[in-house]
mmCIF file of C-alpha atoms and ligand atoms in Angstrom:
data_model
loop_
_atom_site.group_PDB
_atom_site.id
_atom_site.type_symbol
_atom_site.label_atom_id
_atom_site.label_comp_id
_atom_site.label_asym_id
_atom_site.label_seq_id
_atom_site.Cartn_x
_atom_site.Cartn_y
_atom_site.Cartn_z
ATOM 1 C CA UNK A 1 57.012 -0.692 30.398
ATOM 2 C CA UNK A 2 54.754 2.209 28.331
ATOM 3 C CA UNK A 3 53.832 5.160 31.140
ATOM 4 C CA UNK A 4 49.999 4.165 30.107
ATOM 5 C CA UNK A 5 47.286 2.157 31.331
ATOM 6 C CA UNK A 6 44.392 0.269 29.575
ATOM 7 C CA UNK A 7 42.016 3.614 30.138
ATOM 8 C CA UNK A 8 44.529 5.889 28.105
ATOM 9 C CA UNK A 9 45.028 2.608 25.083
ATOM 10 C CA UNK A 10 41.140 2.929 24.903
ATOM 11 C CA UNK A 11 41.500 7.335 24.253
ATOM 12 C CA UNK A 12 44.308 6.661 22.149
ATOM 13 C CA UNK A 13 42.113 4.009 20.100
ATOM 14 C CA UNK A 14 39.358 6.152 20.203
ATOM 15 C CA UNK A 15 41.530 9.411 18.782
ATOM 16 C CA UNK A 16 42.802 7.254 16.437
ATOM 17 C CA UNK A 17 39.323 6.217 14.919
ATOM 18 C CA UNK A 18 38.310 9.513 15.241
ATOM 19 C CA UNK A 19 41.207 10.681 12.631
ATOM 20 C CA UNK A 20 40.041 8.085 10.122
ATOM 21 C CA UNK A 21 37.626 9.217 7.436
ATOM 22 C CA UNK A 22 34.174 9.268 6.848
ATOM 23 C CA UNK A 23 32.740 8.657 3.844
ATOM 24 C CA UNK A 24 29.543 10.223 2.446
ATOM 25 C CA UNK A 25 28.194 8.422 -0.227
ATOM 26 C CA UNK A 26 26.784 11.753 -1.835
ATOM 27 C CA UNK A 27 25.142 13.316 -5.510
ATOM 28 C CA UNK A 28 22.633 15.172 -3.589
ATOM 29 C CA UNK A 29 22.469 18.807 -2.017
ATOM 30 C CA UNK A 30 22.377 17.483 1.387
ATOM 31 C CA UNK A 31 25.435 15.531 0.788
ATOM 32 C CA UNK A 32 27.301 19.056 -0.621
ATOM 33 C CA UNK A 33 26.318 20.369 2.320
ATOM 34 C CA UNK A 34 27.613 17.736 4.831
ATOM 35 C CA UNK A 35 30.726 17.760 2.999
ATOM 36 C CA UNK A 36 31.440 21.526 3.970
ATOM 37 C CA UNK A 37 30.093 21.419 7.240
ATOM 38 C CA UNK A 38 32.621 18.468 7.379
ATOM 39 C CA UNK A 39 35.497 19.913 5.770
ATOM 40 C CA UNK A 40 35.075 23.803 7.741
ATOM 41 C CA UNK A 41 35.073 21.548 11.038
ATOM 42 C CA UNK A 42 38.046 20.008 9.800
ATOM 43 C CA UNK A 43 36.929 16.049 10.144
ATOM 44 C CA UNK A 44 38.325 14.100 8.038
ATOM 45 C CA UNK A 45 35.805 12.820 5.250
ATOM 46 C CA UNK A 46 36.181 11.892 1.447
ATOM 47 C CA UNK A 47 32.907 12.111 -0.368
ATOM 48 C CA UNK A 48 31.831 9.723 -3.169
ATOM 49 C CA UNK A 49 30.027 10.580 -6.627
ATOM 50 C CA UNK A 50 28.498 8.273 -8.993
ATOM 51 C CA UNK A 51 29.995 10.665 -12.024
ATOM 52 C CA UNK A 52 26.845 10.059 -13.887
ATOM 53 C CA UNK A 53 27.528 13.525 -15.517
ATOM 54 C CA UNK A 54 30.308 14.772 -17.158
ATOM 55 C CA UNK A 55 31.151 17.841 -15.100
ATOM 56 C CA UNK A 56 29.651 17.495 -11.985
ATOM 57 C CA UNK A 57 29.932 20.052 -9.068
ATOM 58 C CA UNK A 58 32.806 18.825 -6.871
ATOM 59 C CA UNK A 59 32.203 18.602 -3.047
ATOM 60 C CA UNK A 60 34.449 20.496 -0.536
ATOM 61 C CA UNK A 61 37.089 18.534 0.958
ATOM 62 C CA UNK A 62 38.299 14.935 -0.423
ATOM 63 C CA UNK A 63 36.441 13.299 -3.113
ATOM 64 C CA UNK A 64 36.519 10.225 -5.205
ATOM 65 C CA UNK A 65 34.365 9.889 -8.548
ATOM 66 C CA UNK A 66 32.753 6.407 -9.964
ATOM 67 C CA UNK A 67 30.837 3.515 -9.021
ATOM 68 C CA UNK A 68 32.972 0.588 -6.574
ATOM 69 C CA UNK A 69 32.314 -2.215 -8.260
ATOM 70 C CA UNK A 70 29.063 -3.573 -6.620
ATOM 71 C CA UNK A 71 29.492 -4.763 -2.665
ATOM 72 C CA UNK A 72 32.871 -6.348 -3.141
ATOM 73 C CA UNK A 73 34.462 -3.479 -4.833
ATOM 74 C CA UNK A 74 33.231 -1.382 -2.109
ATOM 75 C CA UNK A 75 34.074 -3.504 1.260
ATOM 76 C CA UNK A 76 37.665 -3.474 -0.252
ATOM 77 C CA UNK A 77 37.300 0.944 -0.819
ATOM 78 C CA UNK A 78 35.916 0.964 2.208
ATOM 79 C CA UNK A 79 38.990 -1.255 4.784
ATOM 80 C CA UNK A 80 41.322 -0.149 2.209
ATOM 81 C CA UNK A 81 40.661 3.539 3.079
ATOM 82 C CA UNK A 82 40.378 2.561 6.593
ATOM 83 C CA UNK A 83 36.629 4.062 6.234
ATOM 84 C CA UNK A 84 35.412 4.747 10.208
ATOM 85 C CA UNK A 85 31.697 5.784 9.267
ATOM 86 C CA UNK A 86 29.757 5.547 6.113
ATOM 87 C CA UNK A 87 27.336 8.136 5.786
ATOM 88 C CA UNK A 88 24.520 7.270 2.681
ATOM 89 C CA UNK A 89 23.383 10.625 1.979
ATOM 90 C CA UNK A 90 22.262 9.443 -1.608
ATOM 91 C CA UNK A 91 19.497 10.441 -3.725
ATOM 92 C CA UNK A 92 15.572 8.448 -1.756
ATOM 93 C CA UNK A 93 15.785 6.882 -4.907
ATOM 94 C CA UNK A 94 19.218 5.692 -5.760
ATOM 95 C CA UNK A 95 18.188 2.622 -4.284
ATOM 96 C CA UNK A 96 20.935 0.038 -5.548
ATOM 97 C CA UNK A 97 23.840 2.350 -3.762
ATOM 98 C CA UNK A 98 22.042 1.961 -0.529
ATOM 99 C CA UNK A 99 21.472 -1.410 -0.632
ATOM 100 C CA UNK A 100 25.331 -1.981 -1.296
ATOM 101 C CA UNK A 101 26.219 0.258 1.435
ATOM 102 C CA UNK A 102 24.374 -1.813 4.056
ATOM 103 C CA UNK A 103 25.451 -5.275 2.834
ATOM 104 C CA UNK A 104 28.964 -3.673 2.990
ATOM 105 C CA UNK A 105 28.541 -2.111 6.215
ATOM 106 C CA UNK A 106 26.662 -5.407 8.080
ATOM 107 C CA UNK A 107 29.931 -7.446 6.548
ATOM 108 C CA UNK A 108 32.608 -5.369 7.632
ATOM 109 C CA UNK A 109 30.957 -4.029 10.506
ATOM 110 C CA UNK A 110 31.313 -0.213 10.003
ATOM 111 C CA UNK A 111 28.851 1.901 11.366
ATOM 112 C CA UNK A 112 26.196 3.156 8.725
ATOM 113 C CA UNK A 113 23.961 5.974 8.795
ATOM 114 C CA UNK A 114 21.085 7.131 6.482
ATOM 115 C CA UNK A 115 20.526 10.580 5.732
ATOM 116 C CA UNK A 116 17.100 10.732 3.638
ATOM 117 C CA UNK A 117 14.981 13.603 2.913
ATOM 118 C CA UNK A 118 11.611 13.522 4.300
ATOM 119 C CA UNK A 119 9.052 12.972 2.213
ATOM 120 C CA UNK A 120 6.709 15.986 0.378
ATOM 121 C CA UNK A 121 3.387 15.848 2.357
ATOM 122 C CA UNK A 122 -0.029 16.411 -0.173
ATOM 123 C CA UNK A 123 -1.365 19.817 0.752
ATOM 124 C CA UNK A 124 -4.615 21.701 0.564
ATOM 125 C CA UNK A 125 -4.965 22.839 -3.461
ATOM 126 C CA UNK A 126 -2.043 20.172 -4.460
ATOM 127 C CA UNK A 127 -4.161 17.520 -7.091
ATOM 128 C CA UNK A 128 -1.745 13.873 -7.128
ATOM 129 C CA UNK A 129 -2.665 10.794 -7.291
ATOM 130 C CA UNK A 130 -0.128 8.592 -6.030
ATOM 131 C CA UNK A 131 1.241 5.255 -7.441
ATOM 132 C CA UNK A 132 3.742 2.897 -6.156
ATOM 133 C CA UNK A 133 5.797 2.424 -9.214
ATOM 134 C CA UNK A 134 6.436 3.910 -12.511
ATOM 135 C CA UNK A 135 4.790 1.454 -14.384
ATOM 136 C CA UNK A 136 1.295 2.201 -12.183
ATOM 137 C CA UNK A 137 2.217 5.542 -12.969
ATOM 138 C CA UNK A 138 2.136 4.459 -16.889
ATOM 139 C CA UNK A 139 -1.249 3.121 -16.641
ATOM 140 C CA UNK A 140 -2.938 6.878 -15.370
ATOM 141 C CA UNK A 141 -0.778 9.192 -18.370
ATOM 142 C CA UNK A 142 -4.067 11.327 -19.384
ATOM 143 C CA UNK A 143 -3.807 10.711 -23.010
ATOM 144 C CA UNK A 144 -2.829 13.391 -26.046
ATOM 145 C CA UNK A 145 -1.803 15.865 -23.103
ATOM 146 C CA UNK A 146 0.875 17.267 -22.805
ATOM 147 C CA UNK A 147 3.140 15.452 -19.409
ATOM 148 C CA UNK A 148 5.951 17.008 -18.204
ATOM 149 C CA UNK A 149 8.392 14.424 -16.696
ATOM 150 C CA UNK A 150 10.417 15.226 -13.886
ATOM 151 C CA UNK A 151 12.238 12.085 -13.293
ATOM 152 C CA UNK A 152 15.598 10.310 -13.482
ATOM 153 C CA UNK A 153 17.315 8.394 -16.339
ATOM 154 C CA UNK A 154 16.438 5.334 -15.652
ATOM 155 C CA UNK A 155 13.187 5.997 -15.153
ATOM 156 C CA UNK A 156 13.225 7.903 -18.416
ATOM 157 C CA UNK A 157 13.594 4.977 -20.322
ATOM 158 C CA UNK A 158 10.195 3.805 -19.457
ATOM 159 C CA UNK A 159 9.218 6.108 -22.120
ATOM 160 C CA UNK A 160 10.920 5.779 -24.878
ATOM 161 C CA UNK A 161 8.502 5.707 -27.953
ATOM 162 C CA UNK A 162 5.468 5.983 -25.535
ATOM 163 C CA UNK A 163 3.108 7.856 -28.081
ATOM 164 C CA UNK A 164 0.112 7.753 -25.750
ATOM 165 C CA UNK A 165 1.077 11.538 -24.991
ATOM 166 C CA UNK A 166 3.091 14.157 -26.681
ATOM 167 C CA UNK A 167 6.070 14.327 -23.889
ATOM 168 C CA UNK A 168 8.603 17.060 -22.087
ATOM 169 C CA UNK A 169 11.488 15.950 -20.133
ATOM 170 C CA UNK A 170 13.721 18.014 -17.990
ATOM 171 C CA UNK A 171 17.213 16.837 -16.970
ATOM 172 C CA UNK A 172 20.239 17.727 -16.213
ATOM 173 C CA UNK A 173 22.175 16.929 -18.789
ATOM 174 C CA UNK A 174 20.875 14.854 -21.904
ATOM 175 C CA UNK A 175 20.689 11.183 -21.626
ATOM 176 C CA UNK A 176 23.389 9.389 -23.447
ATOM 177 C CA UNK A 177 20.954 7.732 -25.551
ATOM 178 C CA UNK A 178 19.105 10.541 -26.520
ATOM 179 C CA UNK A 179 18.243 8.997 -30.341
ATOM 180 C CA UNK A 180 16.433 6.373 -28.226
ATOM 181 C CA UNK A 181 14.032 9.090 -27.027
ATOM 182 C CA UNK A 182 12.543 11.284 -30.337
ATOM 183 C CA UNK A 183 9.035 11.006 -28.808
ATOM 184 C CA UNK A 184 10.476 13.179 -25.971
ATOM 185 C CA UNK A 185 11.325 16.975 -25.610
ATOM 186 C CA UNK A 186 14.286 17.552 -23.507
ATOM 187 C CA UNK A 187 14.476 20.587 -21.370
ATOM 188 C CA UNK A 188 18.036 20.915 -19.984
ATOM 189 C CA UNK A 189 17.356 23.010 -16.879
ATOM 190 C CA UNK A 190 17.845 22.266 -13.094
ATOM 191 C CA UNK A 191 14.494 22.459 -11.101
ATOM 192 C CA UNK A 192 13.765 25.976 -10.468
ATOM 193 C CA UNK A 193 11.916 28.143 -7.765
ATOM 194 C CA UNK A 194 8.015 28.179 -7.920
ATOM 195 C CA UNK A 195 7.941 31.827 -10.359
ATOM 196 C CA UNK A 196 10.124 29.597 -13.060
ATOM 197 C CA UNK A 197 8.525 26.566 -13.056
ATOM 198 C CA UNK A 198 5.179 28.100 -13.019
ATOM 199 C CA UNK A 199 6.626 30.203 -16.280
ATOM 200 C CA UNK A 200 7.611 26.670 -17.788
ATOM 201 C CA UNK A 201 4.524 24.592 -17.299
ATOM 202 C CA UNK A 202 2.651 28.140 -18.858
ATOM 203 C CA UNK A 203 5.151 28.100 -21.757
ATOM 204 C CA UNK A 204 4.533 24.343 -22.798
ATOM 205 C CA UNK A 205 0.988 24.109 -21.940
ATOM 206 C CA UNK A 206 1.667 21.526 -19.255
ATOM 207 C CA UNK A 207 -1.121 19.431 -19.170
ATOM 208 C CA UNK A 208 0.300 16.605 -15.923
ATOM 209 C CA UNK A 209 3.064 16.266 -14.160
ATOM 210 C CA UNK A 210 4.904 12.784 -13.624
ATOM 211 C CA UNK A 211 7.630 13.004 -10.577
ATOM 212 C CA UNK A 212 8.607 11.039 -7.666
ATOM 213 C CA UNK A 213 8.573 11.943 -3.870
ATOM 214 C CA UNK A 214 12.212 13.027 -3.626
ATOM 215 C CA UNK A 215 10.952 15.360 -1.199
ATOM 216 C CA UNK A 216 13.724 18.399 0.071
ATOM 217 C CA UNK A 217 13.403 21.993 -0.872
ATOM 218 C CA UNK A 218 15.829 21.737 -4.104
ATOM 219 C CA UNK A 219 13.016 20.373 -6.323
ATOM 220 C CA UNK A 220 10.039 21.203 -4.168
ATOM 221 C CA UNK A 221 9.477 24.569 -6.962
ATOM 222 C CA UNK A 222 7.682 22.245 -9.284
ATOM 223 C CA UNK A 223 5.072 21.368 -6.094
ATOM 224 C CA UNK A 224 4.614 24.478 -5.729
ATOM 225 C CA UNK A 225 3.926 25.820 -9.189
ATOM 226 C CA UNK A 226 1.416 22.758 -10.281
ATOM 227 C CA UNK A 227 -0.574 23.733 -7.143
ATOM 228 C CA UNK A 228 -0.659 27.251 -7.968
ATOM 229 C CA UNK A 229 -1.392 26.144 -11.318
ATOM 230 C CA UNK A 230 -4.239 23.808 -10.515
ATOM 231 C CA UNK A 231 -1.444 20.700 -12.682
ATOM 232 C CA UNK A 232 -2.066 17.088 -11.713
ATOM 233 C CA UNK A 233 0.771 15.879 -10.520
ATOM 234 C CA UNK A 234 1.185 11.475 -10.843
ATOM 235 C CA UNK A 235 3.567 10.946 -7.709
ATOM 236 C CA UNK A 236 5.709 8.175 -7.427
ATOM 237 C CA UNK A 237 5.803 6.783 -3.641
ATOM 238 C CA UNK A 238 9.104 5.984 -1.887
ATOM 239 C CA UNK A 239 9.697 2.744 -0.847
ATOM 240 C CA UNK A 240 10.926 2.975 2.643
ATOM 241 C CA UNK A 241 14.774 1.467 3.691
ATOM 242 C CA UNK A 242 15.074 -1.193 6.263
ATOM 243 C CA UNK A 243 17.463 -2.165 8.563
ATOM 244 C CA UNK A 244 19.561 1.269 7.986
ATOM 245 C CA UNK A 245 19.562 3.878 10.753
ATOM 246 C CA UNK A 246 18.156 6.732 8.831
ATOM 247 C CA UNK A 247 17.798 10.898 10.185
ATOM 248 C CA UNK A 248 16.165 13.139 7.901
ATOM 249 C CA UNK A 249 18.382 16.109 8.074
ATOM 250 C CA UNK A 250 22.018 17.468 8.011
ATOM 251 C CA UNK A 251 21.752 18.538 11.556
ATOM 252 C CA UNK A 252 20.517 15.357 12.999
ATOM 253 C CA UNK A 253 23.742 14.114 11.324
ATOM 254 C CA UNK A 254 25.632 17.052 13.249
ATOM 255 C CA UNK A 255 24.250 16.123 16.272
ATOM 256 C CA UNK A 256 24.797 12.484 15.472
ATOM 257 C CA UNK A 257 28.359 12.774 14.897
ATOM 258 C CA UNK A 258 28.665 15.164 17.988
ATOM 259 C CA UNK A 259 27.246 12.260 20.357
ATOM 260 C CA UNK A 260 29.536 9.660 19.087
ATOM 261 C CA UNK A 261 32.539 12.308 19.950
ATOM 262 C CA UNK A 262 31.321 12.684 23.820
HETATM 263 P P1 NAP B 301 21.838 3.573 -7.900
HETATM 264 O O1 NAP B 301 20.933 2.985 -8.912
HETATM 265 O O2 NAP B 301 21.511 3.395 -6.482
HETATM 266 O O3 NAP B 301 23.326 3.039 -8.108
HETATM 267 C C1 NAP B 301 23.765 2.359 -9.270
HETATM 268 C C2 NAP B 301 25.253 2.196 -9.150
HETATM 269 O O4 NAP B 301 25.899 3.466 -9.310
HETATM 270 C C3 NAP B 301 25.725 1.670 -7.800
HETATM 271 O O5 NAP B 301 25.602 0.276 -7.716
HETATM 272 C C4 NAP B 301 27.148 2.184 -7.757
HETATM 273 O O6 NAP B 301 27.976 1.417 -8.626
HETATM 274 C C5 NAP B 301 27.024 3.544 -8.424
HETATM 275 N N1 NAP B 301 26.807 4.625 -7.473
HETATM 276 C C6 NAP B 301 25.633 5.223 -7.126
HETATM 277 N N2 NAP B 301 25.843 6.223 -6.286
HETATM 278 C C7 NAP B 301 27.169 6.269 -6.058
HETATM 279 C C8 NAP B 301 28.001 7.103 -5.284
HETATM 280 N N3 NAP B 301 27.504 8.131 -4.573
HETATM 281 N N4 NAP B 301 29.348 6.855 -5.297
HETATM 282 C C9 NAP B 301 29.858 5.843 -6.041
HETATM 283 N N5 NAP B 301 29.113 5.031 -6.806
HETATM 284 C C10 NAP B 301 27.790 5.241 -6.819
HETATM 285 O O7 NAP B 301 22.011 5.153 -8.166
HETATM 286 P P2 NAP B 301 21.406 6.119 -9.302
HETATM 287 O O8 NAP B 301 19.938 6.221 -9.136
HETATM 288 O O9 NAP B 301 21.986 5.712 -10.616
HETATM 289 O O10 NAP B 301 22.042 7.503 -8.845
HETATM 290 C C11 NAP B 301 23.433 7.719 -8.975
HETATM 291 C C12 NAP B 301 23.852 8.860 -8.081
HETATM 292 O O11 NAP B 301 23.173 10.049 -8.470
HETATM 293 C C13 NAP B 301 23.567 8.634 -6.604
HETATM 294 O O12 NAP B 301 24.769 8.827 -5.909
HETATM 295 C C14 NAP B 301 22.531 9.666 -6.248
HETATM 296 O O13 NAP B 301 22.732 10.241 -4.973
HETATM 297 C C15 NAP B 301 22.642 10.688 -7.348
HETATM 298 N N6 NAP B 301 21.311 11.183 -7.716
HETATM 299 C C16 NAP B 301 20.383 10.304 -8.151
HETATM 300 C C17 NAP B 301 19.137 10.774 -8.482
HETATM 301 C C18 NAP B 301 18.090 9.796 -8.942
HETATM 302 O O14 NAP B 301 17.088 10.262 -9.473
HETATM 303 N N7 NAP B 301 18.244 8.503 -8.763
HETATM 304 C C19 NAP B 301 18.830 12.127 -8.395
HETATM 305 C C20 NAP B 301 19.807 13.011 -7.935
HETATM 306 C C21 NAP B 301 21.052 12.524 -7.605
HETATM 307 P P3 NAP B 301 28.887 0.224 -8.082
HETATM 308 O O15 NAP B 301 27.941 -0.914 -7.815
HETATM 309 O O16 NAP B 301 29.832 -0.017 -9.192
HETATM 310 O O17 NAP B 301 29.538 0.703 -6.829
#
């Protein structure tokens, strides 16, 4: 007979899942950030990029690069790496990735949790109007201005040969496709503080801003700038998640994580 009773098979279960990974289903700062918090506290996590560009910052800790293959492909990553928690700390808008993660997570029962930045909030001097969807947002382009676009690719594509406006994109990294796009000036920049962006907008005579309500601090500069600047800014709503249990910041994940351990 084992010297150990049904109390000590539960804390040796328990230690057990405790030593299996986490994954963070990641691309955005918070998700960097996580990952290093993670990785300094040594707990075991792995985190996962889309590898939508071609030399993308690497987290700290384990990582793992390209799309699963829809909701199959990532149930199987997911009991194949013996996954204990899935953290979605994906872009508010990367909504297809979410959606997977909680199918997968309801079907193989792993606990979920959504980290989500909260949303910008309109503020004295800031001029938006705000639209549900980009093609609302299509509708309100002031035309012959000049629009700066702050959005993602796919979004981007909405655009293509739009000649309603003479328009300024900033990415990244250039879309693959950029021949599909000669109506469009690319600016390859990251979003920049307030000082920068207001130097942009100046330098292009940025007539309107199109963006959507990522909201966190990383992209917040351009806010800042077309208030400062007296720029209309069109502002695509977030749709909210359902059914996902969702904090709004790194430390409520901390604290989170620190719960389930007691
Ligand atoms: P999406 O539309 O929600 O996802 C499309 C597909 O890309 C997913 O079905 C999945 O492919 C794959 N994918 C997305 N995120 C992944 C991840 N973290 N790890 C592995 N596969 C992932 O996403 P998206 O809008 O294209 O954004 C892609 C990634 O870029 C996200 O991870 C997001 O955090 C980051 N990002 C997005 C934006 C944005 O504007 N949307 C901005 C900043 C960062 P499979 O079905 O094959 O698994």
């Amino acid at each position: 007979m084992p010297d150990y009773n049904n109390d000590d098979i539960d804390m040796i279960t328990q230690k057990v899942l405790k030593r299996r990974p986490i994954l963070i289903l990641g691309g955005t700062s918070e998700a960097y950030q996580l990952a290093e918090i993670l990785h300094d506290k040594q707990i075991n996590c792995v985190t996962s990029l889309a590898g939508r560009t071609s030399s993308p910052r690497l987290p700290m800790g384990k990582w793992r690069i390209g799309g699963f293959g829809g909701v199959s492909g990532l149930m199987t990553y997911l009991l194949t790496a013996k996954i204990n928690l899935i953290i979605d700390a994906t872009h508010p808008f990367a909504r297809q990735i979410t959606d997977n993660a909680r199918q997968a997570a309801r079907i193989t029962k792993i606990p979920l949790i959504r980290l989500e930045r909260p949303l910008w909030k309109q503020q004295k001097g800031d001029i938006w109007t705000n639209t549900k969807n980009i093609d609302e947002a299509l509708t309100i382009i002031p035309k012959d201005k000049n629009i700066l676009l702050a959005l993602g690719r796919k979004q981007l594509a909405r655009f293509a040969n739009r000649k309603e406006a003479i328009f300024f994109a900033r990415m990244i990294n250039y879309p693959d496709n950029q021949d599909a796009f000669k109506n469009i000036e690319f600016i390859i920049s990251p979003p920049t503080d307030c000082a920068s962006e207001k130097e942009l907008f100046l330098s292009k005579n940025i007539d309107c801003i199109v963006c959507r309500n990522s909201g966190g601090s990383v992209s917040y500069g351009k806010i800042e700038a077309a208030r400062e600047l007296c720029i209309p800014v069109i502002m695509i709503e977030r749709t909210a998640v359902s059914n996902i249990m969702t904090v709004h910041s790194v430390d409520d994940i901390l604290n989170y994580l620190a719960a389930a351990e007691g």
